[in-house]
XYZ file of C-alpha atoms in Angstrom:
687
model
C -61.228 -4.653 1.989
C -61.185 -5.236 5.716
C -60.814 -1.514 6.275
C -63.745 -0.831 3.882
C -65.952 -3.235 5.850
C -65.096 -1.343 9.022
C -66.168 1.947 7.480
C -69.421 0.396 6.125
C -70.434 -0.766 9.596
C -69.991 2.743 10.982
C -72.214 4.123 8.183
C -74.879 1.464 8.894
C -74.937 2.466 12.540
C -75.487 6.119 11.541
C -78.330 5.156 9.139
C -80.049 3.030 11.752
C -80.284 6.061 14.077
C -83.109 7.625 11.972
C -85.022 4.353 11.849
C -84.642 3.932 15.593
C -85.908 7.501 16.103
C -89.020 6.759 13.959
C -89.760 3.671 16.055
C -89.546 5.784 19.219
C -92.031 8.321 17.836
C -94.385 5.483 16.802
C -94.335 4.225 20.355
C -95.167 7.717 21.602
C -98.018 7.989 19.073
C -99.590 4.669 20.154
C -99.394 5.723 23.788
C -101.208 9.024 23.020
C -103.951 7.211 21.072
C -104.621 5.055 24.110
C -105.630 8.200 26.009
C -107.841 9.316 23.037
C -105.654 12.324 22.210
C -105.736 13.944 18.754
C -101.972 14.498 19.043
C -101.509 10.784 19.193
C -102.979 10.296 15.702
C -100.924 13.160 14.299
C -97.711 11.776 15.869
C -98.462 8.290 14.601
C -99.047 9.511 11.055
C -95.881 11.644 11.062
C -93.855 8.751 12.505
C -95.072 6.349 9.810
C -94.094 8.817 7.086
C -90.682 9.381 8.703
C -90.121 5.649 9.032
C -90.944 5.040 5.390
C -88.571 7.810 4.265
C -85.789 6.475 6.546
C -86.098 2.948 5.160
C -85.997 4.170 1.561
C -83.023 6.416 2.361
C -81.221 3.545 4.106
C -81.598 1.211 1.151
C -80.500 3.810 -1.381
C -77.603 5.344 0.590
C -76.181 1.978 1.702
C -75.687 0.827 -1.885
C -74.264 4.179 -2.948
C -71.831 4.311 0.033
C -70.687 0.730 -0.542
C -70.059 1.502 -4.214
C -68.125 4.676 -3.405
C -66.009 2.986 -0.726
C -65.246 0.052 -2.999
C -64.165 2.408 -5.749
C -61.982 4.444 -3.351
C -60.380 1.305 -1.933
C -59.624 0.012 -5.400
C -58.062 3.310 -6.425
C -56.005 3.389 -3.215
C -54.736 -0.170 -3.802
C -53.801 0.686 -7.378
C -51.932 3.778 -6.233
C -50.053 1.799 -3.598
C -49.231 -0.950 -6.073
C -47.948 1.555 -8.634
C -45.891 3.377 -6.015
C -44.338 0.127 -4.824
C -43.670 -0.984 -8.387
C -42.034 2.313 -9.302
C -40.173 2.584 -5.964
C -36.534 3.545 -6.739
C -35.307 1.078 -4.073
C -35.091 -2.460 -5.499
C -37.648 -4.635 -3.742
C -38.480 -8.321 -4.130
C -40.883 -10.649 -2.353
C -40.061 -14.372 -2.064
C -41.238 -17.386 -0.155
C -39.116 -18.819 2.638
C -37.073 -20.912 0.206
C -36.131 -17.844 -1.855
C -38.474 -18.448 -4.808
C -39.404 -15.062 -6.336
C -43.102 -14.148 -6.025
C -43.072 -10.460 -6.966
C -40.549 -7.699 -7.666
C -40.595 -4.050 -8.679
C -38.984 -2.261 -11.606
C -35.980 -1.196 -9.512
C -35.104 -4.800 -8.764
C -35.549 -5.792 -12.398
C -33.099 -3.078 -13.491
C -30.600 -4.062 -10.794
C -30.732 -7.821 -11.450
C -30.604 -7.517 -15.252
C -30.408 -10.911 -16.948
C -30.355 -12.649 -13.568
C -34.070 -11.858 -13.283
C -34.711 -14.894 -15.482
C -33.691 -17.109 -12.575
C -36.699 -17.787 -10.402
C -34.887 -18.026 -7.069
C -32.992 -15.244 -5.313
C -30.375 -17.729 -4.063
C -29.433 -18.373 -7.703
C -29.188 -14.674 -8.437
C -26.851 -13.800 -5.572
C -24.316 -16.260 -4.194
C -24.100 -14.357 -0.908
C -27.800 -14.989 -0.185
C -28.656 -18.577 0.660
C -31.396 -20.273 2.609
C -29.405 -20.932 5.791
C -28.874 -17.214 6.446
C -32.480 -16.128 5.854
C -34.232 -14.757 8.971
C -37.079 -16.668 10.601
C -39.983 -15.959 12.942
C -40.464 -12.331 11.941
C -36.822 -11.382 12.382
C -34.802 -8.978 10.214
C -31.248 -9.447 8.957
C -28.813 -7.347 6.965
C -26.325 -8.569 4.351
C -23.702 -6.974 2.154
C -23.420 -8.052 -1.470
C -21.528 -6.886 -4.538
C -23.088 -6.887 -8.002
C -21.473 -5.457 -11.121
C -18.935 -3.502 -9.044
C -21.750 -2.007 -6.997
C -22.074 -2.610 -3.279
C -25.502 -3.132 -1.744
C -26.786 -3.378 1.784
C -29.621 -5.900 1.752
C -32.305 -5.735 4.426
C -34.308 -8.960 4.645
C -37.538 -9.113 6.678
C -39.383 -12.335 7.463
C -43.132 -11.597 7.217
C -45.412 -14.043 9.057
C -48.740 -14.413 7.232
C -50.545 -15.602 10.369
C -49.705 -12.341 12.149
C -50.775 -10.195 9.209
C -54.176 -11.959 9.022
C -54.681 -11.675 12.758
C -53.914 -7.958 12.654
C -56.482 -7.359 9.903
C -59.188 -9.441 11.569
C -58.857 -7.592 14.851
C -60.306 -4.532 13.144
C -57.906 -2.069 14.703
C -54.199 -1.457 14.982
C -52.439 -3.149 17.883
C -49.012 -4.428 18.822
C -48.161 -7.824 17.404
C -47.215 -10.408 20.008
C -43.726 -11.934 19.833
C -43.890 -15.090 17.676
C -43.144 -18.401 19.270
C -39.972 -20.281 18.453
C -41.776 -22.558 16.010
C -41.459 -21.860 12.312
C -44.486 -20.394 10.524
C -45.344 -20.020 6.883
C -44.327 -16.602 5.714
C -42.678 -14.454 3.093
C -39.299 -12.811 2.749
C -39.150 -9.140 1.772
C -35.764 -7.957 0.424
C -34.789 -4.289 0.156
C -31.565 -3.443 -1.729
C -29.858 -0.170 -0.778
C -27.075 0.964 -3.109
C -24.200 2.099 -0.847
C -21.465 2.107 -3.468
C -20.915 5.835 -3.312
C -21.096 5.929 0.489
C -18.552 3.112 0.831
C -16.286 4.754 -1.736
C -16.410 7.993 0.230
C -15.580 6.119 3.445
C -12.670 4.306 1.806
C -11.379 7.535 0.318
C -11.654 9.248 3.694
C -9.808 6.345 5.323
C -7.093 6.296 2.674
C -6.436 9.992 3.256
C -6.120 9.718 7.025
C -2.789 10.756 8.456
C -0.269 8.101 9.413
C 2.559 9.143 11.723
C 5.910 7.423 11.958
C 9.309 7.654 13.609
C 12.757 6.593 12.411
C 15.616 6.164 14.892
C 19.224 5.297 14.122
C 19.891 2.441 16.568
C 23.675 2.529 16.821
C 24.519 6.144 15.997
C 27.250 6.573 18.608
C 28.717 3.082 18.208
C 29.132 3.378 14.432
C 30.714 6.815 14.532
C 33.156 5.808 17.259
C 34.631 3.112 15.039
C 35.265 5.121 11.855
C 37.412 8.002 10.700
C 36.098 11.439 11.562
C 36.336 12.674 7.954
C 33.925 9.933 6.838
C 31.359 10.426 9.558
C 29.619 13.339 7.844
C 29.481 11.439 4.562
C 27.924 8.391 6.230
C 25.277 10.481 7.971
C 24.531 12.339 4.735
C 24.074 9.048 2.865
C 21.737 7.708 5.542
C 19.683 10.904 5.563
C 19.507 10.874 1.761
C 18.280 7.278 1.772
C 15.604 8.118 4.327
C 14.394 11.241 2.511
C 14.282 9.614 -0.934
C 12.505 6.551 0.390
C 9.853 8.677 2.080
C 9.433 10.867 -1.000
C 8.423 7.722 -2.864
C 5.518 7.465 -0.430
C 4.540 11.148 -0.802
C 5.538 11.563 2.832
C 6.745 14.600 4.721
C 9.890 13.736 6.668
C 11.605 15.972 9.188
C 14.820 15.371 11.131
C 14.281 16.623 14.684
C 17.426 15.206 16.328
C 20.791 14.032 15.084
C 19.566 10.417 14.945
C 15.775 10.762 14.815
C 13.258 11.493 12.055
C 9.523 12.140 12.049
C 7.415 11.425 8.965
C 3.724 11.653 8.038
C 1.880 10.384 4.976
C -1.569 9.279 3.833
C -2.796 5.856 4.873
C -3.285 4.791 1.255
C 0.512 4.501 0.984
C 0.842 2.318 4.082
C 0.071 -0.889 2.184
C 2.809 -0.050 -0.275
C 5.227 0.407 2.620
C 4.217 -2.882 4.231
C 4.413 -4.819 0.962
C 8.016 -3.670 0.552
C 8.607 -5.018 4.095
C 10.276 -1.725 4.933
C 13.145 -2.225 2.510
C 14.668 0.990 3.888
C 16.058 -1.154 6.717
C 18.128 -3.194 4.257
C 19.128 -0.185 2.162
C 20.620 1.640 5.147
C 22.258 -1.487 6.508
C 24.079 -2.006 3.191
C 25.734 1.432 3.260
C 29.474 0.876 3.644
C 32.082 3.578 3.229
C 34.674 1.968 5.429
C 32.593 1.748 8.594
C 33.235 -1.410 10.610
C 29.656 -1.601 11.890
C 26.548 -1.376 9.710
C 24.187 1.414 10.621
C 20.699 0.109 11.471
C 17.329 1.785 11.821
C 14.220 1.267 13.899
C 10.963 2.371 12.262
C 7.568 2.727 13.924
C 4.193 3.581 12.403
C 0.999 4.559 14.223
C -2.294 4.203 12.362
C -6.049 4.083 12.931
C -6.131 6.246 16.058
C -9.013 8.646 16.903
C -6.909 11.843 16.750
C -3.577 13.003 15.339
C -2.150 13.141 18.858
C -3.193 9.536 19.461
C -1.682 8.544 16.118
C 1.676 9.985 17.127
C 1.374 8.326 20.545
C 0.805 4.971 18.822
C 3.967 5.545 16.779
C 5.914 6.366 19.937
C 4.679 3.209 21.678
C 5.583 1.179 18.609
C 9.087 2.691 18.641
C 9.542 1.700 22.294
C 8.556 -1.812 21.311
C 10.956 -1.846 18.334
C 13.859 -0.689 20.492
C 12.894 -3.134 23.233
C 13.047 -5.954 20.688
C 16.603 -5.069 19.710
C 16.137 -2.535 16.924
C 16.831 -3.008 13.197
C 13.138 -3.584 12.587
C 9.834 -1.883 11.881
C 6.719 -2.019 14.041
C 3.251 -1.016 12.832
C 0.648 -0.354 15.535
C -2.926 -0.262 14.262
C -5.181 -0.022 17.284
C -4.360 -3.080 19.374
C -2.938 -5.013 16.414
C 0.857 -4.940 16.043
C 2.915 -6.146 13.068
C 6.673 -6.684 12.955
C 9.079 -6.452 10.035
C 12.817 -7.044 9.882
C 14.832 -7.705 13.031
C 17.428 -9.823 11.248
C 20.610 -8.528 12.880
C 21.980 -8.902 16.360
C 21.675 -5.929 18.675
C 25.023 -4.196 19.080
C 26.245 -4.111 22.658
C 26.398 -0.590 24.069
C 29.667 0.266 25.727
C 28.194 2.967 27.973
C 26.791 1.979 31.354
C 24.879 5.186 31.960
C 21.524 3.453 31.623
C 22.533 0.731 34.098
C 23.605 3.376 36.619
C 20.340 5.351 36.194
C 18.200 2.238 36.575
C 20.192 1.146 39.639
C 19.578 4.518 41.290
C 15.853 4.416 40.446
C 15.558 0.867 41.775
C 17.193 1.825 45.059
C 14.872 4.806 45.554
C 11.779 2.672 44.986
C 12.979 -0.147 47.225
C 13.586 2.248 50.118
C 9.879 3.214 50.170
C 8.510 -0.332 50.441
C 8.619 -2.820 53.307
C 7.808 -6.099 51.576
C 9.584 -6.942 48.327
C 8.669 -9.963 46.215
C 11.064 -11.234 43.534
C 9.750 -13.464 40.785
C 10.999 -15.059 37.568
C 9.288 -17.146 34.912
C 7.650 -20.549 35.082
C 10.010 -23.504 34.744
C 12.858 -21.404 36.205
C 16.398 -21.739 34.883
C 19.792 -20.708 36.234
C 19.486 -17.177 34.825
C 16.075 -16.617 36.449
C 17.078 -17.945 39.886
C 20.532 -16.350 39.804
C 19.092 -12.894 39.034
C 16.446 -13.368 41.737
C 19.105 -14.250 44.336
C 21.147 -11.175 43.371
C 18.138 -8.888 43.910
C 17.286 -10.788 47.115
C 20.722 -10.007 48.551
C 20.259 -6.351 47.560
C 16.939 -6.236 49.454
C 18.524 -7.817 52.516
C 21.273 -5.191 52.424
C 18.525 -2.555 52.814
C 16.991 -4.644 55.626
C 13.766 -5.261 53.732
C 11.444 -8.228 54.015
C 12.111 -10.002 50.750
C 10.901 -13.243 49.213
C 11.624 -15.178 46.031
C 8.387 -16.559 44.597
C 9.017 -20.032 43.189
C 6.196 -22.533 43.366
C 8.359 -25.508 42.443
C 11.890 -25.973 41.241
C 13.244 -28.226 38.514
C 16.390 -30.200 37.826
C 18.059 -27.255 36.089
C 18.217 -25.199 39.291
C 18.228 -27.901 41.961
C 21.972 -27.502 42.728
C 21.428 -23.776 43.349
C 18.396 -24.341 45.575
C 20.211 -27.012 47.574
C 23.213 -24.693 47.953
C 20.996 -21.899 49.276
C 19.265 -24.273 51.707
C 22.616 -25.403 53.107
C 23.952 -21.844 53.497
C 20.857 -20.187 54.989
C 19.114 -20.742 58.285
C 15.662 -22.272 58.014
C 13.946 -19.008 59.013
C 15.951 -17.093 56.371
C 15.104 -19.455 53.497
C 14.184 -17.040 50.656
C 11.848 -19.177 48.539
C 8.064 -19.134 49.041
C 5.141 -20.586 47.075
C 2.529 -18.686 45.089
C -0.084 -19.142 47.817
C 2.268 -17.820 50.487
C 3.116 -14.774 48.364
C -0.551 -13.913 47.806
C -1.174 -14.232 51.548
C 1.831 -12.068 52.547
C 1.332 -9.167 50.131
C -0.093 -5.879 51.403
C -0.541 -2.286 50.241
C 3.133 -1.495 50.868
C 4.510 -4.352 48.767
C 6.478 -4.159 45.536
C 7.280 -6.807 42.947
C 10.547 -7.187 41.031
C 10.259 -9.419 37.957
C 13.462 -10.859 36.479
C 14.251 -12.731 33.266
C 10.758 -12.278 31.818
C 8.683 -9.300 30.656
C 5.348 -11.020 29.956
C 2.853 -11.299 32.809
C 1.389 -14.554 31.530
C 4.764 -16.303 31.696
C 5.672 -15.299 35.238
C 5.627 -17.770 38.114
C 2.468 -16.222 39.596
C 0.452 -13.992 37.198
C -2.072 -13.260 39.971
C 0.659 -11.485 41.926
C 1.340 -9.202 38.948
C -2.311 -8.145 38.926
C -2.558 -7.553 42.676
C 0.602 -5.468 43.303
C 0.744 -1.868 42.085
C 4.507 -1.196 42.192
C 6.296 -3.409 39.657
C 9.887 -3.361 38.398
C 10.949 -5.413 35.361
C 14.557 -6.490 34.698
C 14.923 -8.611 31.592
C 17.083 -9.275 28.549
C 14.464 -10.836 26.248
C 12.941 -8.965 23.342
C 9.564 -7.440 24.067
C 6.285 -8.607 22.534
C 2.693 -7.344 22.386
C 1.812 -8.518 25.891
C 4.780 -6.944 27.647
C 4.040 -5.735 31.193
C 3.015 -2.116 30.652
C 2.352 -0.792 34.178
C 5.919 -1.171 35.497
C 7.260 1.880 37.341
C 10.775 0.893 36.222
C 11.305 -1.220 33.119
C 14.905 -2.162 32.357
C 14.703 -4.410 29.286
C 17.938 -4.658 27.287
C 18.018 -7.267 24.499
C 21.749 -6.713 23.944
C 22.553 -8.152 27.396
C 23.604 -11.784 27.471
C 21.493 -12.605 30.510
C 19.486 -11.165 33.373
C 22.324 -12.126 35.692
C 24.646 -9.819 33.737
C 22.188 -6.945 34.164
C 21.781 -7.625 37.902
C 25.557 -7.841 38.335
C 25.914 -4.369 36.778
C 23.153 -2.960 38.991
C 24.851 -4.347 42.097
C 28.036 -2.482 41.136
C 26.230 0.864 40.901
C 24.234 0.613 44.138
C 25.614 3.067 46.694
C 25.465 0.507 49.513
C 27.089 -2.264 47.516
C 25.848 -5.601 48.912
C 28.206 -8.373 49.898
C 27.209 -11.492 47.970
C 27.408 -14.893 49.559
C 29.440 -17.487 47.628
C 26.340 -19.453 46.598
C 24.691 -16.238 45.336
C 27.768 -15.265 43.345
C 27.881 -18.807 41.953
C 24.203 -18.578 40.979
C 24.701 -15.276 39.131
C 27.796 -16.610 37.401
C 26.016 -19.829 36.392
C 23.148 -17.792 34.902
C 25.602 -15.996 32.622
C 27.364 -19.269 31.841
C 24.179 -21.101 30.825
C 22.654 -18.281 28.755
C 25.896 -17.660 26.850
C 26.588 -21.382 26.373
C 29.937 -21.038 28.147
C 30.627 -17.515 26.780
C 30.003 -18.517 23.151
C 26.596 -16.907 22.449
C 26.025 -13.141 22.922
C 29.089 -12.727 25.118
C 30.278 -9.129 24.887
C 32.740 -6.962 26.740
C 30.234 -6.155 29.474
C 29.474 -9.856 29.866
C 33.074 -10.605 30.746
C 33.206 -7.542 33.021
C 30.144 -8.786 34.896
C 31.726 -12.243 35.185
C 34.917 -10.660 36.535
C 32.888 -8.762 39.164
C 31.201 -11.979 40.260
C 34.553 -13.761 40.358
C 35.823 -11.084 42.729
C 32.623 -11.421 44.753
C 33.361 -15.076 45.454
C 32.115 -17.063 42.462
C 34.183 -20.184 41.887
C 34.392 -21.415 38.282
C 35.266 -24.956 39.301
C 32.476 -25.093 41.856
C 29.975 -23.875 39.274
C 31.163 -26.449 36.768
C 30.745 -29.257 39.295
C 27.353 -27.880 40.249
C 26.037 -28.221 36.705
C 27.591 -31.497 35.672
C 25.099 -33.730 33.861
C 23.805 -37.134 34.777
C 25.006 -39.894 32.437
C 21.404 -40.675 31.485
C 20.866 -37.067 30.431
C 23.957 -37.242 28.242
C 22.575 -40.345 26.537
C 19.197 -38.698 26.003
C 20.824 -35.621 24.508
C 22.955 -37.776 22.208
C 19.817 -39.633 21.124
C 18.075 -36.337 20.274
C 21.005 -35.306 18.085
C 21.181 -38.697 16.366
C 17.452 -38.630 15.498
C 17.509 -35.091 14.122
C 15.887 -34.572 10.725
C 17.453 -32.212 8.217
C 14.705 -30.064 6.711
C 15.329 -28.092 3.496
C 19.037 -28.722 3.927
C 19.531 -26.072 6.631
C 17.096 -26.673 9.513
C 17.613 -29.445 12.065
C 14.432 -30.688 13.778
C 14.297 -33.329 16.506
C 11.899 -34.442 19.262
C 12.027 -35.626 22.865
C 9.456 -37.431 24.974
C 10.210 -35.700 28.254
C 7.111 -36.687 30.244
C 9.166 -38.962 32.481
C 12.481 -37.097 32.184
C 13.538 -34.694 34.917
C 14.786 -31.397 33.424
C 13.626 -32.295 29.915
C 13.512 -28.682 28.690
C 17.160 -28.108 29.634
C 18.187 -31.309 27.858
C 16.271 -30.226 24.754
C 17.864 -26.775 24.813
C 21.362 -28.260 25.100
C 20.636 -30.639 22.243
C 19.494 -27.694 20.101
C 22.801 -25.963 20.862
C 24.763 -29.051 19.839
C 22.893 -29.325 16.529
C 24.246 -25.904 15.580
C 27.735 -27.415 15.488
C 26.722 -29.403 12.401
C 28.004 -27.790 9.228
C 25.344 -26.086 7.103
C 22.722 -25.824 9.872
C 21.216 -22.348 10.125
C 18.697 -23.174 12.829
C 17.882 -26.044 15.161
C 14.570 -26.927 16.794
C 13.886 -29.494 19.506
C 10.232 -30.259 20.298
C 9.891 -31.617 23.855
C 6.693 -33.239 25.069
C 5.935 -32.595 28.748
C 2.965 -33.614 30.898
C 1.183 -30.258 30.707
C 2.383 -28.781 27.414
C 4.830 -29.078 24.530
C 8.024 -27.031 24.673
C 9.955 -25.900 21.590
C 13.615 -24.847 21.881
C 14.920 -22.852 18.915
C 18.558 -21.900 18.299
C 20.552 -20.213 15.528
C 24.041 -18.789 15.087
C 23.627 -15.334 13.561
C 21.705 -14.861 10.304
C 18.431 -16.605 11.285
C 16.005 -14.829 13.608
C 14.403 -17.652 15.588
C 12.538 -15.152 17.731
C 10.091 -14.218 14.964
C 9.604 -17.928 14.269
C 8.746 -18.691 17.885
C 6.464 -15.648 18.071
C 4.251 -17.357 15.501
C 3.742 -20.077 18.120
C 3.056 -17.558 20.898
C 6.607 -17.615 22.295
C 9.612 -15.342 22.006
C 13.179 -14.787 23.144
C 16.222 -13.513 21.269
C 17.387 -13.433 17.698
C 19.501 -16.576 18.231
C 17.810 -18.129 21.300
C 14.034 -18.489 21.550
C 11.345 -20.872 22.762
C 7.597 -21.440 22.885
C 5.111 -23.376 25.000
C 2.095 -24.977 23.316
C -1.006 -26.633 24.722
C -3.776 -28.832 23.312
C -1.676 -30.236 20.483
C 0.682 -33.120 19.688
C 4.380 -33.382 18.917
C 3.629 -34.608 15.406
C 1.358 -31.636 14.740
C 3.876 -29.139 16.132
C 6.643 -30.554 13.917
C 4.393 -30.321 10.852
C 3.311 -26.761 11.733
C 6.971 -25.835 12.197
C 7.880 -27.211 8.775
C 4.975 -25.382 7.130
C 5.966 -22.144 8.840
C 9.620 -22.440 7.832
C 8.610 -23.140 4.222
C 6.230 -20.169 3.998
C 8.619 -17.741 5.716
C 11.453 -18.858 3.456
C 9.324 -18.350 0.337
C 8.337 -14.858 1.507
C 11.960 -13.958 2.283
C 11.393 -13.481 6.020
C 14.144 -15.943 6.970
């Protein structure tokens, strides 16, 4: 109607033109009469006639035009109303509370019996008042109705704005509404996207997934069995792999003696993950007289932009699986990584080829840098400091400026630090703080990280970010946040300790360094502590490394005296063991308030080791409260993987030795979370 009024005014203006013209001619006629001209009378008479005709025409045409415009406007409104009512897209108009005011036939067909409910919030549970848009905004929702999927577009219509737009008489931009709420309506459009979503899901389910299968201990298994049975064992393993992959409609191809490549559609990935990669257990159970069980590492790459990227994701996942010790599966979907298996101990490799290659690469890199920084993890232990001192002596042999970054020591390493201080001149003292390291670094600096492979757990994470050349030497299993930009990464989970790895490297360096007695003692003590006096993870190479250190000047008696415990620490450890709670008959859990105890984490770790001596205990956990965080020490003997348990808390470690650091929580809450996790993992068969 507003638009009709606009048109009527324009018509009135046009009609008034003829009347105005008649008035002008009348004025001319009167002026001519005043000069007694005959043309004046003729003009006046003609003007009067014209004026009379114009007035009659105005009255008649105005009524006719108004009637025609009203009829046209009514017909237009009816057409629009019918079109909106018969619109194939379901449409409904409600007030701001969701009460239905008007809907079209499409909405009535979609809602069915629910149309009897007078409020849209009662019709669809996914639509409720709190999520409705306000102040002229628009929101989108996704709902499901009768197995159909709809995208709902909801528009808040402000009545004040609509009225203002009409009254202005012409189209113009609507000003942004103020933050205050206004009375308005809600317009809902329902777009049926069932078919589109189905097509997307089908396309996704048919995407290619690439995977790799490696036999972890190919050489080691074959070396320890009769030659006539080797072919049979390999045939059985290959048959297991092929048949398992055929069950997933996968194409599998053996491209090396111990490596397989497979591809399949993504729709079968869930089936593979639900089985928790049972192929790992099937191959491990094959026994035809072989002393060692053959284990596999499986990696899967998924959800990458191209096929090449998918394969690259699988390759990265395989590196991660091998770095975590093998006998497990890793699925890499974008940045998300999932782990399966990892229940057996990594078999120690008898060959030292890798150690020799890494030693050569390390030497070449060190020779091209002037300043070398060596750094371990926060809360350093004997293994971290011992490995750092071994690398420090190597740097000094090459006459390089070298520094060990250690912001503050702790009771666990104090005997080593004091021994170094007494044996070195003050100007040759190797330890520097984080601030000093950041001030000394330059463009020709390199960083060697020992006993840790996660940047966030190093002594100075800022140093990791600011130095380009990084070398990592570690024996812990890798996780998602492993340092990825290292030029040399020597991470071997089978090694007992970082000190063992450093001792091997020192033997293969061309210019073999001469260790000082305190440095040999430190390396030996690192092996001693991490193996719990050669009980845990002590292999042939562990004893060979210890023998090398013994020849280099390490004194067993001196090391033992160095790490003798205080009587108070012995009492605290005994108290931890006595207060241990037996959970589910096979897990020992105890706590320690270590806020005022020097070296509390070491005491907790030793107590966890002692709890394993109790018959029937599969795993032990000691929760230690410190001033800044809560530390969890986890230990097991062989069949329980405590690493995957600690990874749930953001930690890590080895299959039998692991730990985690937690913040913003309490000891009571950590113990309860640990119990809940153990219960759920046991029910799911993960432990």
